[in-house]
CSV table of C-alpha atoms in Angstrom, one decimal:
chain,number,residue,atom,x,y,z
A,1,GLY,CA,44.7,-76.1,-47.8
A,2,LEU,CA,45.1,-73.2,-50.2
A,3,ARG,CA,43.4,-73.2,-53.4
A,4,LEU,CA,45.1,-71.0,-56.4
A,5,ILE,CA,42.9,-70.0,-59.0
A,6,VAL,CA,44.8,-68.6,-62.0
A,7,VAL,CA,43.4,-67.3,-65.1
A,8,GLY,CA,44.9,-66.1,-68.5
A,9,ARG,CA,48.9,-66.0,-68.5
A,10,GLY,CA,48.6,-67.0,-64.7
A,11,THR,CA,48.3,-70.5,-65.8
A,12,LYS,CA,51.8,-70.7,-67.4
A,13,ILE,CA,53.4,-70.0,-64.0
A,14,GLN,CA,50.9,-72.3,-62.0
A,15,ASP,CA,53.4,-75.1,-61.4
A,16,LEU,CA,55.8,-72.6,-60.1
A,17,LEU,CA,53.5,-71.0,-57.7
A,18,MET,CA,52.4,-74.7,-56.4
A,19,ALA,CA,56.2,-75.5,-55.8
A,20,GLU,CA,56.8,-72.5,-53.7
A,21,ASP,CA,57.0,-73.2,-49.9
A,22,LYS,CA,54.0,-72.1,-48.0
A,23,GLU,CA,53.4,-70.2,-44.9
A,24,TYR,CA,50.2,-69.7,-43.0
A,25,VAL,CA,49.5,-66.8,-40.7
A,26,GLY,CA,46.7,-66.6,-38.0
A,27,THR,CA,45.6,-65.5,-34.8
A,28,MET,CA,44.1,-67.5,-31.9
A,29,ARG,CA,41.9,-66.7,-28.9
A,30,LEU,CA,42.5,-69.3,-26.8
A,31,GLY,CA,39.9,-70.2,-23.9
A,32,VAL,CA,36.8,-69.3,-26.1
A,33,SER,CA,34.3,-71.6,-28.1
A,34,THR,CA,32.0,-70.5,-30.6
A,35,ASP,CA,28.8,-71.9,-32.1
A,36,SER,CA,30.5,-71.6,-35.6
A,37,GLN,CA,33.9,-72.6,-34.4
A,38,ASP,CA,35.6,-69.5,-35.9
A,39,ALA,CA,35.9,-65.9,-34.7
A,40,ASP,CA,32.5,-64.8,-36.3
A,41,GLY,CA,30.2,-67.1,-34.4
A,42,GLU,CA,28.6,-66.5,-31.0
A,43,ILE,CA,30.8,-67.2,-27.8
A,44,THR,CA,29.4,-70.2,-26.3
A,45,ASP,CA,32.0,-71.3,-23.5
A,46,THR,CA,34.8,-69.4,-22.2
A,47,ARG,CA,37.5,-71.1,-20.0
A,48,PRO,CA,40.6,-70.0,-18.1
A,49,VAL,CA,43.9,-70.3,-20.2
A,50,PRO,CA,47.1,-71.0,-18.0
A,51,GLN,CA,49.9,-68.5,-18.3
A,52,LEU,CA,52.1,-69.7,-21.3
A,53,THR,CA,55.6,-69.2,-22.0
A,54,ASP,CA,57.3,-68.7,-25.5
A,55,ALA,CA,58.6,-72.1,-24.9
A,56,ASN,CA,55.4,-73.7,-24.3
A,57,ILE,CA,54.2,-72.4,-27.6
A,58,GLU,CA,56.9,-73.2,-29.5
A,59,GLU,CA,56.8,-76.9,-28.4
A,60,ALA,CA,53.3,-77.2,-29.2
A,61,VAL,CA,53.7,-75.6,-32.7
A,62,GLU,CA,56.8,-78.2,-33.3
A,63,ARG,CA,54.2,-81.3,-32.4
A,64,LEU,CA,51.9,-80.0,-35.1
A,65,GLN,CA,54.2,-79.4,-37.9
A,66,SER,CA,54.8,-82.0,-40.6
A,67,PRO,CA,58.1,-83.7,-40.4
């Protein structure tokens, strides 16, 4: 999730900010595991990744999105 911290006059628009649609953007590196479960950790394992198409990725994203 995302936590917004507002101070001063920003507290007056907190409800408006929380009501807005949210979008998350990120980058993934497939086929790599790290000891910290993020990009900053030491690589502990690598595996081959099959060739993916845009359709494969879009299908996977649709399954993860909330209805």
